[in-house]
C-alpha positions in Angstrom: 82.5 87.5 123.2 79.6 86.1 122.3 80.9 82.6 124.0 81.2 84.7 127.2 77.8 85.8 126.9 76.2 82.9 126.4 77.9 81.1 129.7 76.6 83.9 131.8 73.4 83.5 130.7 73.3 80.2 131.5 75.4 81.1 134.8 72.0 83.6 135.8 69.9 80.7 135.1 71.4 78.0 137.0 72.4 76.1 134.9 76.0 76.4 136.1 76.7 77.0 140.4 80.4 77.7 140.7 83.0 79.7 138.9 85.2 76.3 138.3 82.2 75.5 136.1 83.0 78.8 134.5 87.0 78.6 134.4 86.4 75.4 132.4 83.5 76.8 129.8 85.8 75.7 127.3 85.4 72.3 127.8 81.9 72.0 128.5 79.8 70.3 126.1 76.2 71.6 126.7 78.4 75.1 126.5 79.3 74.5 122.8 76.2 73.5 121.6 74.1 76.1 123.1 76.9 79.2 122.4 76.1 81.6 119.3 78.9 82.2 117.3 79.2 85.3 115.2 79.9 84.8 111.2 82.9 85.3 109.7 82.5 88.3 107.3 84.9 86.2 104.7 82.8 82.9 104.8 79.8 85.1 103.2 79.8 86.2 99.9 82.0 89.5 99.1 79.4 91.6 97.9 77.4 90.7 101.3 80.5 91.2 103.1 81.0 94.7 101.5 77.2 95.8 102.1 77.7 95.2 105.8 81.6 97.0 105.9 80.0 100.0 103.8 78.1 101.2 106.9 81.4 101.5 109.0 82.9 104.6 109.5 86.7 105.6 109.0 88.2 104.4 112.6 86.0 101.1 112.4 87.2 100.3 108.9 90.6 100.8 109.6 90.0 98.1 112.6 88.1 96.0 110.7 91.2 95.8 108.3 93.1 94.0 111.0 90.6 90.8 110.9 89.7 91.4 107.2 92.2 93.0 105.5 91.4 92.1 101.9 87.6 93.1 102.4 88.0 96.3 104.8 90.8 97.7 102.4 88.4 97.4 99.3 89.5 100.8 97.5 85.4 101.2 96.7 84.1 101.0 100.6 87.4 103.9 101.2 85.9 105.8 98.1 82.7 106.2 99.7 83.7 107.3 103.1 85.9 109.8 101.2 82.8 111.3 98.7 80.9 111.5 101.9 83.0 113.7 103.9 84.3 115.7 101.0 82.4 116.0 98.3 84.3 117.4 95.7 88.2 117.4 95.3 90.2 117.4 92.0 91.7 113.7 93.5 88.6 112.0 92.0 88.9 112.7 89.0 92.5 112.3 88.8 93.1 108.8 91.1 93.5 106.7 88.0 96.7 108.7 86.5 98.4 109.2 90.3 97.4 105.6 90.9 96.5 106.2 94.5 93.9 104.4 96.7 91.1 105.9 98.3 92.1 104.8 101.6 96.0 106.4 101.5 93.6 109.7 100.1 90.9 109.7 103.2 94.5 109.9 105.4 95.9 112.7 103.8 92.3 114.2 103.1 91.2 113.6 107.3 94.9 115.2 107.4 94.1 118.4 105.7 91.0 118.8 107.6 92.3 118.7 110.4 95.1 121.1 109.3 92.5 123.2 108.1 90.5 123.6 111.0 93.6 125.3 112.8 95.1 127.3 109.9 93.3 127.5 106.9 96.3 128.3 104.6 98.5 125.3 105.3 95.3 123.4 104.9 95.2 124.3 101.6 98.7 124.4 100.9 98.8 120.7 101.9 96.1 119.9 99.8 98.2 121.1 96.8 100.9 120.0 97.8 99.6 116.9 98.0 98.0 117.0 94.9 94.4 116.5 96.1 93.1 119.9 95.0 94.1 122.3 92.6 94.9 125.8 93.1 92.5 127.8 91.2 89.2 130.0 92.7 86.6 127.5 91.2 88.0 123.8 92.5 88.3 126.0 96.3 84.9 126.9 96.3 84.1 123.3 94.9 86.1 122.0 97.7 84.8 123.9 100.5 80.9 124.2 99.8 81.2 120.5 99.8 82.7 119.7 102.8 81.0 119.8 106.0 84.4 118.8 108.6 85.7 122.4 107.9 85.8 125.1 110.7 83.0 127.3 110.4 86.2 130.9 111.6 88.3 129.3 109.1 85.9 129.2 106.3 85.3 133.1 107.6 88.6 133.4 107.5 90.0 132.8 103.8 86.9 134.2 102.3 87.5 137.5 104.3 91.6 137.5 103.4 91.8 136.1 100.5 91.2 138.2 97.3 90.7 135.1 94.6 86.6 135.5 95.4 
């Protein structure tokens, strides 16, 4: 892309008068040596790489995993988009025994959500089910104070016809 951009830029300038001069970029000398190439995230060093994948959010990372795969699936960049969006869930503290990642638990977590947001019981029901909350009053009010994704009528909802609060 940044190739492209470059050759039209010098296009505009006049630097090239014909679109056979463009069909043949590849070739052109004066084209290489002028074009800016952008880095390759695993030619830095990880923990730089990392810094700049952290800032992603969930749809970009799970793109970025098709270029990078062993950076973009780092299970600690997945944990932070996870305690981001939800910020408390039994899962966390748990992960180590069920030996799950954190991105297979931001699926099934964006899952829920959206579950959630249309029926508030099988929201939760999946999230037992799944083993990513547990079902008592305290971890429920945990689970939904701290997340912000939830539907505001099916919040209103379960606290109206539920009896556990």
């Amino acid at each position: 892309m940044g190739l492209l951009l470059s050759r039209l830029k010098q296009l505009e300038l006049g630097s090239g008068s014909n679109f056979d001069n463009f069909a043949n970029m590849e070739t052109n000398e004066n084209f290489e040596k002028t074009s800016i190439k952008f880095p390759d995230l695993e030619e830095i060093p990880t923990e730089l790489s990392l810094k700049i994948l952290k800032y992603l959010n969930a749809t970009d990372l799970c793109l970025a995993a098709c270029v990078w795969s062993s950076l973009a699936n780092d299970d600690t960049l997945w944990q932070g988009l996870c305690r981001s969006t939800w910020g408390y869930l039994t899962v966390y503290e748990k992960r180590l025994e069920a030996k799950k990642n954190f991105r297979r638990i931001f699926m099934l977590l964006d899952e829920a959500t959206l579950t959630f947001n249309v029926d508030w019981k099988k929201g939760l029901d999946y999230l037992f089910e799944k083993e990513l909350l547990e079902n008592n009053p305290m971890e429920i009010a945990k689970f939904i104070n701290s997340t912000q994704k939830l539907n505001s009528e099916q919040k209103k909802s379960f606290l109206t016809k539920t009896n556990k609060f």
